[in-house]
PDB file of C-alpha atoms and ligand atoms in Angstrom:
ATOM      1  CA  UNK A   1      89.656  49.178 104.517  1.00 41.00           C
ATOM      2  CA  UNK A   2      90.553  46.604 107.204  1.00 42.00           C
ATOM      3  CA  UNK A   3      88.488  48.455 109.798  1.00 48.00           C
ATOM      4  CA  UNK A   4      85.567  48.876 107.420  1.00 54.00           C
ATOM      5  CA  UNK A   5      82.542  47.427 109.158  1.00 50.00           C
ATOM      6  CA  UNK A   6      80.016  49.118 106.859  1.00 59.00           C
ATOM      7  CA  UNK A   7      78.228  45.783 106.411  1.00 57.00           C
ATOM      8  CA  UNK A   8      77.681  46.004 110.198  1.00 56.00           C
ATOM      9  CA  UNK A   9      79.646  42.791 110.618  1.00 60.00           C
ATOM     10  CA  UNK A  10      83.461  43.044 111.073  1.00 57.00           C
ATOM     11  CA  UNK A  11      85.253  41.541 108.096  1.00 67.00           C
ATOM     12  CA  UNK A  12      87.393  38.463 108.667  1.00 70.00           C
ATOM     13  CA  UNK A  13      90.456  40.592 107.899  1.00 71.00           C
ATOM     14  CA  UNK A  14      89.388  43.043 110.613  1.00 71.00           C
ATOM     15  CA  UNK A  15      89.054  40.232 113.142  1.00 70.00           C
ATOM     16  CA  UNK A  16      92.471  38.889 112.106  1.00 73.00           C
ATOM     17  CA  UNK A  17      93.982  42.353 112.412  1.00 69.00           C
ATOM     18  CA  UNK A  18      92.416  42.957 115.821  1.00 65.00           C
ATOM     19  CA  UNK A  19      93.577  39.556 117.030  1.00 65.00           C
ATOM     20  CA  UNK A  20      97.039  40.361 115.710  1.00 65.00           C
ATOM     21  CA  UNK A  21      97.066  43.730 117.520  1.00 60.00           C
ATOM     22  CA  UNK A  22      95.822  42.166 120.775  1.00 55.00           C
ATOM     23  CA  UNK A  23      98.511  39.483 120.577  1.00 57.00           C
ATOM     24  CA  UNK A  24     101.185  42.134 119.958  1.00 56.00           C
ATOM     25  CA  UNK A  25     100.387  44.539 122.810  1.00 55.00           C
ATOM     26  CA  UNK A  26     100.362  42.318 125.881  1.00 84.00           C
ATOM     27  CA  UNK A  27      99.126  45.249 127.929  1.00 90.00           C
ATOM     28  CA  UNK A  28      95.616  44.666 126.522  1.00 90.00           C
ATOM     29  CA  UNK A  29      96.090  41.008 127.448  1.00 91.00           C
ATOM     30  CA  UNK A  30      97.209  41.872 130.984  1.00 93.00           C
ATOM     31  CA  UNK A  31      94.169  44.153 131.409  1.00 95.00           C
ATOM     32  CA  UNK A  32      91.759  41.552 130.051  1.00 95.00           C
ATOM     33  CA  UNK A  33      93.145  38.718 132.196  1.00 95.00           C
ATOM     34  CA  UNK A  34      93.083  40.764 135.444  1.00 97.00           C
ATOM     35  CA  UNK A  35      89.512  41.940 134.778  1.00 97.00           C
ATOM     36  CA  UNK A  36      88.442  38.370 133.955  1.00 97.00           C
ATOM     37  CA  UNK A  37      90.136  37.026 137.126  1.00 97.00           C
ATOM     38  CA  UNK A  38      88.398  39.691 139.220  1.00 98.00           C
ATOM     39  CA  UNK A  39      85.027  38.790 137.757  1.00 97.00           C
ATOM     40  CA  UNK A  40      85.612  35.061 138.317  1.00 97.00           C
ATOM     41  CA  UNK A  41      86.709  35.543 141.952  1.00 98.00           C
ATOM     42  CA  UNK A  42      84.540  38.443 143.111  1.00 96.00           C
ATOM     43  CA  UNK A  43      82.452  36.377 145.652  1.00 95.00           C
ATOM     44  CA  UNK A  44      79.296  38.357 144.673  1.00 96.00           C
ATOM     45  CA  UNK A  45      78.772  39.967 141.263  1.00 95.00           C
ATOM     46  CA  UNK A  46      78.249  43.732 141.385  1.00 94.00           C
ATOM     47  CA  UNK A  47      74.857  43.268 139.682  1.00 95.00           C
ATOM     48  CA  UNK A  48      73.726  40.964 142.514  1.00 96.00           C
ATOM     49  CA  UNK A  49      74.873  43.474 145.157  1.00 97.00           C
ATOM     50  CA  UNK A  50      73.126  46.335 143.335  1.00 95.00           C
ATOM     51  CA  UNK A  51      69.875  44.314 143.214  1.00 96.00           C
ATOM     52  CA  UNK A  52      70.048  43.744 146.997  1.00 96.00           C
ATOM     53  CA  UNK A  53      71.049  47.303 147.987  1.00 94.00           C
ATOM     54  CA  UNK A  54      67.660  48.143 149.554  1.00 93.00           C
ATOM     55  CA  UNK A  55      67.350  44.857 151.437  1.00 97.00           C
ATOM     56  CA  UNK A  56      67.975  46.173 154.963  1.00 98.00           C
ATOM     57  CA  UNK A  57      68.037  44.407 158.319  1.00 98.00           C
ATOM     58  CA  UNK A  58      64.924  44.946 160.467  1.00 97.00           C
ATOM     59  CA  UNK A  59      65.196  46.600 163.898  1.00 97.00           C
ATOM     60  CA  UNK A  60      64.799  43.176 165.496  1.00 98.00           C
ATOM     61  CA  UNK A  61      67.591  41.680 163.377  1.00 98.00           C
ATOM     62  CA  UNK A  62      69.893  44.600 164.202  1.00 98.00           C
ATOM     63  CA  UNK A  63      69.059  44.179 167.883  1.00 98.00           C
ATOM     64  CA  UNK A  64      69.929  40.482 167.660  1.00 98.00           C
ATOM     65  CA  UNK A  65      73.404  41.318 166.280  1.00 98.00           C
ATOM     66  CA  UNK A  66      73.879  44.035 168.928  1.00 98.00           C
ATOM     67  CA  UNK A  67      72.944  41.525 171.657  1.00 98.00           C
ATOM     68  CA  UNK A  68      75.675  39.092 170.642  1.00 98.00           C
ATOM     69  CA  UNK A  69      78.599  38.837 173.012  1.00 98.00           C
ATOM     70  CA  UNK A  70      81.770  40.627 171.915  1.00 97.00           C
ATOM     71  CA  UNK A  71      83.663  37.413 171.207  1.00 96.00           C
ATOM     72  CA  UNK A  72      80.709  35.957 169.289  1.00 97.00           C
ATOM     73  CA  UNK A  73      80.490  39.021 167.000  1.00 98.00           C
ATOM     74  CA  UNK A  74      84.264  39.136 166.526  1.00 97.00           C
ATOM     75  CA  UNK A  75      84.228  35.460 165.571  1.00 97.00           C
ATOM     76  CA  UNK A  76      81.388  36.132 163.125  1.00 97.00           C
ATOM     77  CA  UNK A  77      83.267  38.990 161.387  1.00 97.00           C
ATOM     78  CA  UNK A  78      86.500  37.009 161.378  1.00 97.00           C
ATOM     79  CA  UNK A  79      84.624  34.250 159.569  1.00 97.00           C
ATOM     80  CA  UNK A  80      83.171  36.688 157.035  1.00 97.00           C
ATOM     81  CA  UNK A  81      86.593  38.228 156.426  1.00 97.00           C
ATOM     82  CA  UNK A  82      88.185  34.800 155.981  1.00 97.00           C
ATOM     83  CA  UNK A  83      85.512  33.847 153.413  1.00 97.00           C
ATOM     84  CA  UNK A  84      86.265  37.034 151.483  1.00 98.00           C
ATOM     85  CA  UNK A  85      90.047  36.542 151.749  1.00 97.00           C
ATOM     86  CA  UNK A  86      89.822  33.097 150.169  1.00 97.00           C
ATOM     87  CA  UNK A  87      88.371  34.664 147.010  1.00 98.00           C
ATOM     88  CA  UNK A  88      91.192  37.236 147.057  1.00 98.00           C
ATOM     89  CA  UNK A  89      93.768  34.405 147.239  1.00 97.00           C
ATOM     90  CA  UNK A  90      92.181  32.921 144.099  1.00 97.00           C
ATOM     91  CA  UNK A  91      92.281  36.351 142.406  1.00 98.00           C
ATOM     92  CA  UNK A  92      95.970  36.774 143.284  1.00 97.00           C
ATOM     93  CA  UNK A  93      96.911  33.385 141.824  1.00 96.00           C
ATOM     94  CA  UNK A  94      95.421  34.473 138.489  1.00 95.00           C
ATOM     95  CA  UNK A  95      97.288  37.771 138.225  1.00 95.00           C
ATOM     96  CA  UNK A  96      99.857  37.383 135.386  1.00 92.00           C
ATOM     97  CA  UNK A  97     103.250  36.810 137.005  1.00 94.00           C
ATOM     98  CA  UNK A  98     102.038  36.242 140.585  1.00 96.00           C
ATOM     99  CA  UNK A  99     102.462  32.469 140.503  1.00 96.00           C
ATOM    100  CA  UNK A 100     105.962  32.862 139.036  1.00 96.00           C
ATOM    101  CA  UNK A 101     107.043  34.717 142.200  1.00 97.00           C
ATOM    102  CA  UNK A 102     108.761  32.623 144.878  1.00 96.00           C
ATOM    103  CA  UNK A 103     106.418  31.095 147.465  1.00 95.00           C
ATOM    104  CA  UNK A 104     107.697  33.334 150.274  1.00 95.00           C
ATOM    105  CA  UNK A 105     106.893  36.481 148.276  1.00 96.00           C
ATOM    106  CA  UNK A 106     103.430  35.236 147.252  1.00 96.00           C
ATOM    107  CA  UNK A 107     102.695  34.697 150.953  1.00 95.00           C
ATOM    108  CA  UNK A 108     104.152  38.077 151.991  1.00 95.00           C
ATOM    109  CA  UNK A 109     102.000  39.872 149.376  1.00 97.00           C
ATOM    110  CA  UNK A 110      98.838  38.041 150.497  1.00 96.00           C
ATOM    111  CA  UNK A 111      99.576  38.484 154.199  1.00 95.00           C
ATOM    112  CA  UNK A 112      99.929  42.245 153.739  1.00 96.00           C
ATOM    113  CA  UNK A 113      97.482  42.823 150.884  1.00 97.00           C
ATOM    114  CA  UNK A 114      94.499  40.456 151.194  1.00 97.00           C
ATOM    115  CA  UNK A 115      92.619  42.580 153.738  1.00 97.00           C
ATOM    116  CA  UNK A 116      93.312  45.676 151.636  1.00 98.00           C
ATOM    117  CA  UNK A 117      91.775  44.019 148.562  1.00 98.00           C
ATOM    118  CA  UNK A 118      88.720  42.945 150.619  1.00 98.00           C
ATOM    119  CA  UNK A 119      88.277  46.597 151.635  1.00 98.00           C
ATOM    120  CA  UNK A 120      88.554  47.714 147.985  1.00 98.00           C
ATOM    121  CA  UNK A 121      86.010  45.052 146.972  1.00 98.00           C
ATOM    122  CA  UNK A 122      83.752  46.127 149.856  1.00 97.00           C
ATOM    123  CA  UNK A 123      83.048  49.408 148.061  1.00 95.00           C
ATOM    124  CA  UNK A 124      81.133  47.404 145.422  1.00 96.00           C
ATOM    125  CA  UNK A 125      78.904  46.227 148.330  1.00 97.00           C
ATOM    126  CA  UNK A 126      78.441  49.672 149.856  1.00 98.00           C
ATOM    127  CA  UNK A 127      75.371  51.933 149.528  1.00 97.00           C
ATOM    128  CA  UNK A 128      76.523  55.534 150.029  1.00 97.00           C
ATOM    129  CA  UNK A 129      72.915  56.823 150.143  1.00 97.00           C
ATOM    130  CA  UNK A 130      72.243  55.256 153.539  1.00 97.00           C
ATOM    131  CA  UNK A 131      75.801  54.261 154.562  1.00 98.00           C
ATOM    132  CA  UNK A 132      75.113  50.535 154.623  1.00 98.00           C
ATOM    133  CA  UNK A 133      77.300  47.613 153.604  1.00 98.00           C
ATOM    134  CA  UNK A 134      76.368  44.128 152.407  1.00 98.00           C
ATOM    135  CA  UNK A 135      76.830  41.761 155.366  1.00 98.00           C
ATOM    136  CA  UNK A 136      75.251  38.316 155.920  1.00 97.00           C
ATOM    137  CA  UNK A 137      72.878  38.730 152.967  1.00 97.00           C
ATOM    138  CA  UNK A 138      71.458  42.205 153.711  1.00 98.00           C
ATOM    139  CA  UNK A 139      72.699  45.784 154.017  1.00 98.00           C
ATOM    140  CA  UNK A 140      73.830  46.933 157.480  1.00 98.00           C
ATOM    141  CA  UNK A 141      74.789  50.292 159.019  1.00 98.00           C
ATOM    142  CA  UNK A 142      77.606  50.803 161.557  1.00 98.00           C
ATOM    143  CA  UNK A 143      75.167  50.342 164.461  1.00 98.00           C
ATOM    144  CA  UNK A 144      74.821  46.638 163.615  1.00 98.00           C
ATOM    145  CA  UNK A 145      78.507  46.098 164.590  1.00 98.00           C
ATOM    146  CA  UNK A 146      78.183  47.665 168.060  1.00 98.00           C
ATOM    147  CA  UNK A 147      78.914  44.386 169.892  1.00 98.00           C
ATOM    148  CA  UNK A 148      82.467  44.378 168.430  1.00 97.00           C
ATOM    149  CA  UNK A 149      83.338  47.278 170.756  1.00 97.00           C
ATOM    150  CA  UNK A 150      85.645  48.753 168.112  1.00 96.00           C
ATOM    151  CA  UNK A 151      83.509  51.551 166.712  1.00 97.00           C
ATOM    152  CA  UNK A 152      86.629  53.489 165.623  1.00 96.00           C
ATOM    153  CA  UNK A 153      87.685  50.630 163.298  1.00 97.00           C
ATOM    154  CA  UNK A 154      84.137  50.233 161.950  1.00 98.00           C
ATOM    155  CA  UNK A 155      83.776  53.990 161.434  1.00 98.00           C
ATOM    156  CA  UNK A 156      87.117  54.041 159.611  1.00 97.00           C
ATOM    157  CA  UNK A 157      86.023  51.095 157.401  1.00 98.00           C
ATOM    158  CA  UNK A 158      82.782  52.911 156.492  1.00 98.00           C
ATOM    159  CA  UNK A 159      84.587  56.227 155.905  1.00 98.00           C
ATOM    160  CA  UNK A 160      87.000  54.470 153.564  1.00 98.00           C
ATOM    161  CA  UNK A 161      84.103  52.853 151.682  1.00 98.00           C
ATOM    162  CA  UNK A 162      82.504  56.305 151.258  1.00 98.00           C
ATOM    163  CA  UNK A 163      85.736  57.860 150.023  1.00 97.00           C
ATOM    164  CA  UNK A 164      86.480  55.121 147.494  1.00 98.00           C
ATOM    165  CA  UNK A 165      82.863  55.077 146.253  1.00 98.00           C
ATOM    166  CA  UNK A 166      83.239  58.827 145.612  1.00 97.00           C
ATOM    167  CA  UNK A 167      85.756  57.981 142.852  1.00 98.00           C
ATOM    168  CA  UNK A 168      82.975  56.013 141.092  1.00 97.00           C
ATOM    169  CA  UNK A 169      85.365  53.347 139.794  1.00 97.00           C
ATOM    170  CA  UNK A 170      84.217  51.012 137.036  1.00 97.00           C
ATOM    171  CA  UNK A 171      84.425  47.274 137.711  1.00 96.00           C
ATOM    172  CA  UNK A 172      87.506  47.131 135.418  1.00 97.00           C
ATOM    173  CA  UNK A 173      89.183  49.917 137.416  1.00 97.00           C
ATOM    174  CA  UNK A 174      88.318  48.064 140.685  1.00 98.00           C
ATOM    175  CA  UNK A 175      89.906  44.897 139.253  1.00 98.00           C
ATOM    176  CA  UNK A 176      93.139  46.657 138.193  1.00 98.00           C
ATOM    177  CA  UNK A 177      93.359  48.731 141.399  1.00 98.00           C
ATOM    178  CA  UNK A 178      92.922  45.514 143.445  1.00 98.00           C
ATOM    179  CA  UNK A 179      95.819  43.916 141.555  1.00 98.00           C
ATOM    180  CA  UNK A 180      97.965  47.015 142.142  1.00 97.00           C
ATOM    181  CA  UNK A 181      97.157  46.972 145.886  1.00 98.00           C
ATOM    182  CA  UNK A 182      98.231  43.334 146.046  1.00 98.00           C
ATOM    183  CA  UNK A 183     101.429  43.519 143.957  1.00 98.00           C
ATOM    184  CA  UNK A 184     103.218  45.987 146.223  1.00 97.00           C
ATOM    185  CA  UNK A 185     107.013  45.740 145.990  1.00 96.00           C
ATOM    186  CA  UNK A 186     107.469  47.820 149.178  1.00 96.00           C
ATOM    187  CA  UNK A 187     106.157  45.044 151.446  1.00 96.00           C
ATOM    188  CA  UNK A 188     108.589  44.002 154.233  1.00 94.00           C
ATOM    189  CA  UNK A 189     110.525  40.689 153.999  1.00 94.00           C
ATOM    190  CA  UNK A 190     110.252  40.262 150.218  1.00 97.00           C
ATOM    191  CA  UNK A 191     113.054  37.976 148.980  1.00 97.00           C
ATOM    192  CA  UNK A 192     112.959  38.894 145.266  1.00 97.00           C
ATOM    193  CA  UNK A 193     111.887  42.531 145.349  1.00 97.00           C
ATOM    194  CA  UNK A 194     113.083  43.128 141.786  1.00 97.00           C
ATOM    195  CA  UNK A 195     110.770  40.453 140.391  1.00 96.00           C
ATOM    196  CA  UNK A 196     107.803  41.813 142.344  1.00 97.00           C
ATOM    197  CA  UNK A 197     108.724  45.262 140.996  1.00 97.00           C
ATOM    198  CA  UNK A 198     108.511  43.980 137.390  1.00 95.00           C
ATOM    199  CA  UNK A 199     105.066  42.407 137.948  1.00 95.00           C
ATOM    200  CA  UNK A 200     103.939  45.616 139.661  1.00 96.00           C
ATOM    201  CA  UNK A 201     105.110  47.704 136.677  1.00 95.00           C
ATOM    202  CA  UNK A 202     102.983  45.532 134.353  1.00 94.00           C
ATOM    203  CA  UNK A 203      99.927  46.036 136.550  1.00 96.00           C
ATOM    204  CA  UNK A 204     100.616  49.795 136.870  1.00 96.00           C
ATOM    205  CA  UNK A 205     100.869  50.031 133.070  1.00 96.00           C
ATOM    206  CA  UNK A 206      97.589  48.122 132.683  1.00 96.00           C
ATOM    207  CA  UNK A 207      95.836  50.462 135.141  1.00 97.00           C
ATOM    208  CA  UNK A 208      97.209  53.656 133.580  1.00 96.00           C
ATOM    209  CA  UNK A 209      96.378  52.285 130.102  1.00 95.00           C
ATOM    210  CA  UNK A 210      92.766  51.740 131.235  1.00 96.00           C
ATOM    211  CA  UNK A 211      92.544  55.149 132.953  1.00 97.00           C
ATOM    212  CA  UNK A 212      93.913  56.771 129.770  1.00 96.00           C
ATOM    213  CA  UNK A 213      91.306  54.934 127.665  1.00 95.00           C
ATOM    214  CA  UNK A 214      88.610  56.050 130.140  1.00 96.00           C
ATOM    215  CA  UNK A 215      89.999  59.602 129.958  1.00 96.00           C
ATOM    216  CA  UNK A 216      90.533  59.584 133.753  1.00 97.00           C
ATOM    217  CA  UNK A 217      94.345  59.838 134.163  1.00 95.00           C
ATOM    218  CA  UNK A 218      93.719  62.081 137.190  1.00 96.00           C
ATOM    219  CA  UNK A 219      92.453  59.041 139.107  1.00 97.00           C
ATOM    220  CA  UNK A 220      95.926  57.475 139.348  1.00 97.00           C
ATOM    221  CA  UNK A 221      97.287  59.678 142.103  1.00 96.00           C
ATOM    222  CA  UNK A 222      93.913  59.659 143.895  1.00 97.00           C
ATOM    223  CA  UNK A 223      94.140  55.849 143.942  1.00 98.00           C
ATOM    224  CA  UNK A 224      97.678  56.004 145.327  1.00 96.00           C
ATOM    225  CA  UNK A 225      96.356  58.229 148.137  1.00 96.00           C
ATOM    226  CA  UNK A 226      93.799  55.497 148.929  1.00 97.00           C
ATOM    227  CA  UNK A 227      96.642  52.965 149.254  1.00 96.00           C
ATOM    228  CA  UNK A 228      97.948  54.995 152.215  1.00 94.00           C
ATOM    229  CA  UNK A 229      94.504  54.917 153.906  1.00 96.00           C
ATOM    230  CA  UNK A 230      94.242  51.144 153.308  1.00 97.00           C
ATOM    231  CA  UNK A 231      97.567  50.655 155.077  1.00 96.00           C
ATOM    232  CA  UNK A 232      96.387  52.586 158.162  1.00 96.00           C
ATOM    233  CA  UNK A 233      93.066  50.701 158.190  1.00 97.00           C
ATOM    234  CA  UNK A 234      94.865  47.346 158.197  1.00 96.00           C
ATOM    235  CA  UNK A 235      97.207  48.451 160.991  1.00 95.00           C
ATOM    236  CA  UNK A 236      94.158  49.525 163.023  1.00 96.00           C
ATOM    237  CA  UNK A 237      92.601  46.087 162.405  1.00 96.00           C
ATOM    238  CA  UNK A 238      95.773  44.324 163.613  1.00 95.00           C
ATOM    239  CA  UNK A 239      95.950  46.621 166.668  1.00 95.00           C
ATOM    240  CA  UNK A 240      92.302  45.872 167.564  1.00 96.00           C
ATOM    241  CA  UNK A 241      92.885  42.160 167.032  1.00 95.00           C
ATOM    242  CA  UNK A 242      95.830  42.213 169.484  1.00 94.00           C
ATOM    243  CA  UNK A 243      93.629  44.000 172.021  1.00 95.00           C
ATOM    244  CA  UNK A 244      90.768  41.518 171.470  1.00 95.00           C
ATOM    245  CA  UNK A 245      93.160  38.578 171.727  1.00 94.00           C
ATOM    246  CA  UNK A 246      94.311  39.756 175.163  1.00 94.00           C
ATOM    247  CA  UNK A 247      90.681  39.687 176.336  1.00 95.00           C
ATOM    248  CA  UNK A 248      89.687  36.425 174.641  1.00 95.00           C
ATOM    249  CA  UNK A 249      92.839  34.358 173.963  1.00 93.00           C
ATOM    250  CA  UNK A 250      90.929  31.070 173.840  1.00 93.00           C
ATOM    251  CA  UNK A 251      88.370  32.377 171.326  1.00 94.00           C
ATOM    252  CA  UNK A 252      91.117  33.439 168.943  1.00 94.00           C
ATOM    253  CA  UNK A 253      93.094  30.262 169.528  1.00 92.00           C
ATOM    254  CA  UNK A 254      90.328  27.706 169.131  1.00 93.00           C
ATOM    255  CA  UNK A 255      87.391  29.466 167.415  1.00 94.00           C
ATOM    256  CA  UNK A 256      88.896  31.812 164.837  1.00 95.00           C
ATOM    257  CA  UNK A 257      89.458  30.406 161.318  1.00 95.00           C
ATOM    258  CA  UNK A 258      93.056  29.117 161.006  1.00 93.00           C
ATOM    259  CA  UNK A 259      93.606  31.190 157.850  1.00 94.00           C
ATOM    260  CA  UNK A 260      92.525  34.384 159.642  1.00 94.00           C
ATOM    261  CA  UNK A 261      94.926  33.617 162.531  1.00 92.00           C
ATOM    262  CA  UNK A 262      97.845  32.978 160.207  1.00 87.00           C
ATOM    263  CA  UNK A 263      97.194  36.002 157.993  1.00 91.00           C
ATOM    264  CA  UNK A 264      96.522  38.507 160.767  1.00 92.00           C
ATOM    265  CA  UNK A 265      97.517  37.057 164.130  1.00 87.00           C
ATOM    266  CA  UNK A 266     100.873  35.310 163.922  1.00 73.00           C
ATOM    267  CA  UNK A 267     104.262  35.278 162.201  1.00 55.00           C
ATOM    268  CA  UNK A 268     104.277  31.561 161.559  1.00 45.00           C
ATOM    269  CA  UNK A 269     104.329  30.210 158.003  1.00 44.00           C
ATOM    270  CA  UNK A 270     101.069  30.033 156.062  1.00 48.00           C
ATOM    271  CA  UNK A 271     100.680  26.426 154.834  1.00 51.00           C
ATOM    272  CA  UNK A 272      96.913  27.067 154.590  1.00 60.00           C
ATOM    273  CA  UNK A 273      97.130  29.493 151.691  1.00 64.00           C
ATOM    274  CA  UNK A 274      97.405  26.431 149.485  1.00 57.00           C
ATOM    275  CA  UNK A 275      99.788  28.029 146.996  1.00 57.00           C
ATOM    276  CA  UNK A 276     101.652  25.058 145.576  1.00 47.00           C
ATOM    277  CA  UNK A 277     103.360  25.053 142.225  1.00 40.00           C
TER     278      UNK A 277
HETATM  279  O1  LIG B   1      82.532  43.726 152.047  1.00 55.73           O
HETATM  280  C1  LIG B   1      82.839  42.569 152.171  1.00 55.73           C
HETATM  281  C2  LIG B   1      82.571  41.630 151.032  1.00 55.73           C
HETATM  282  C3  LIG B   1      83.566  41.952 149.918  1.00 55.73           C
HETATM  283  C4  LIG B   1      83.375  41.077 148.703  1.00 55.73           C
HETATM  284  S1  LIG B   1      81.796  41.263 148.058  1.00 55.73           S
HETATM  285  O2  LIG B   1      81.557  40.241 147.088  1.00 55.73           O
HETATM  286  O3  LIG B   1      81.625  42.603 147.602  1.00 55.73           O
HETATM  287  C5  LIG B   1      80.784  40.980 149.416  1.00 55.73           C
HETATM  288  C6  LIG B   1      81.136  41.863 150.564  1.00 55.73           C
HETATM  289  N1  LIG B   1      83.446  42.140 153.299  1.00 55.73           N
HETATM  290  C7  LIG B   1      83.711  40.781 153.667  1.00 55.73           C
HETATM  291  C8  LIG B   1      84.174  40.822 155.089  1.00 55.73           C
HETATM  292  C9  LIG B   1      83.850  42.232 155.622  1.00 55.73           C
HETATM  293  C10 LIG B   1      84.861  42.717 156.593  1.00 55.73           C
HETATM  294  C11 LIG B   1      85.376  44.010 156.456  1.00 55.73           C
HETATM  295  C12 LIG B   1      86.252  44.508 157.392  1.00 55.73           C
HETATM  296  C13 LIG B   1      86.643  43.725 158.450  1.00 55.73           C
HETATM  297  O4  LIG B   1      87.494  44.320 159.351  1.00 55.73           O
HETATM  298  C14 LIG B   1      88.261  43.469 160.184  1.00 55.73           C
HETATM  299  C15 LIG B   1      87.499  43.063 161.399  1.00 55.73           C
HETATM  300  C16 LIG B   1      87.675  41.766 161.848  1.00 55.73           C
HETATM  301  C17 LIG B   1      87.032  41.356 162.998  1.00 55.73           C
HETATM  302  C18 LIG B   1      86.182  42.252 163.662  1.00 55.73           C
HETATM  303  C19 LIG B   1      86.009  43.539 163.186  1.00 55.73           C
HETATM  304  C20 LIG B   1      86.655  43.960 162.023  1.00 55.73           C
HETATM  305  C21 LIG B   1      86.155  42.424 158.590  1.00 55.73           C
HETATM  306  C22 LIG B   1      85.249  41.921 157.653  1.00 55.73           C
HETATM  307  S2  LIG B   1      82.238  42.255 156.440  1.00 55.73           S
HETATM  308  O5  LIG B   1      82.266  41.187 157.434  1.00 55.73           O
HETATM  309  O6  LIG B   1      81.255  42.236 155.436  1.00 55.73           O
HETATM  310  C23 LIG B   1      82.242  43.762 157.300  1.00 55.73           C
HETATM  311  C24 LIG B   1      81.875  44.910 156.609  1.00 55.73           C
HETATM  312  C25 LIG B   1      81.896  46.126 157.267  1.00 55.73           C
HETATM  313  C26 LIG B   1      82.308  46.173 158.603  1.00 55.73           C
HETATM  314  F1  LIG B   1      82.333  47.353 159.232  1.00 55.73           F
HETATM  315  C27 LIG B   1      82.697  45.008 159.298  1.00 55.73           C
HETATM  316  C28 LIG B   1      82.666  43.798 158.644  1.00 55.73           C
HETATM  317  C29 LIG B   1      83.850  43.061 154.325  1.00 55.73           C
END
């Protein structure tokens, strides 16, 4: 009788019961709060990106990017990545349990996971029909990034985007997978690994709960396989950055965003992440 909505409008008792159930199984709460945090910190909404997916750069605009000097284009992408990372930092701070971790561990998780989450989010901004990604307001193919002189990294980034798009994740699954990528208790130099493990278990439960509800349990191990590819992509990025830095030390030192340098280019502390209790 409680669930009777024959009048088309849920009865007060039903609402009370549903509220009671939601309050009792925190897993629904964890899911809802991670999905809400993702939506609030997603930089561009997936609807906006979908609406822009056929807005392509003209030949002249592509040529202008290709004519940039290598250090200019690297600086430009570093800036774009840093913008995106700042939204990921906000997302992390809203994951239940993240802010209760010690400061060192919050920084270790962001240092190792922020780029990975940007790459997961990138798939929302990727058009598999013409292999273009949203960049600077329009959709660009790999050729636009030629001036970077790291076509292997760019090709790997695009290949990853294709492979993750193939899983056709819902926005909720993207949100929960992003949280799982970030809360990784295997990261080096964690001080309270056990606590990170407990937060990770919560997120894993939330993701598997959602996959079960979506009748897609098979996705879980496919997503774990993607985690391995993300790790190799980020190592390739760091390797390329070291190579670039040898060629243009001054550019990295004085023209790259401080947050980018501290996340990807040095082992110093990260006061810029602005995580203060
Ligand atoms: O996708 C996003 C955004 C995610 C959030 S959103 O709301 O969906 C809007 C889009 N990105 C934000 C930053 C982006 C980024 C991705 C990888 C990356 O690799 C490291 C690197 C650093 C310096 C030089 C070369 C490579 C740097 C930036 S990007 O600039 O668009 C870019 C993309 C492809 C590429 F091949 C090179 C750069 C991806």
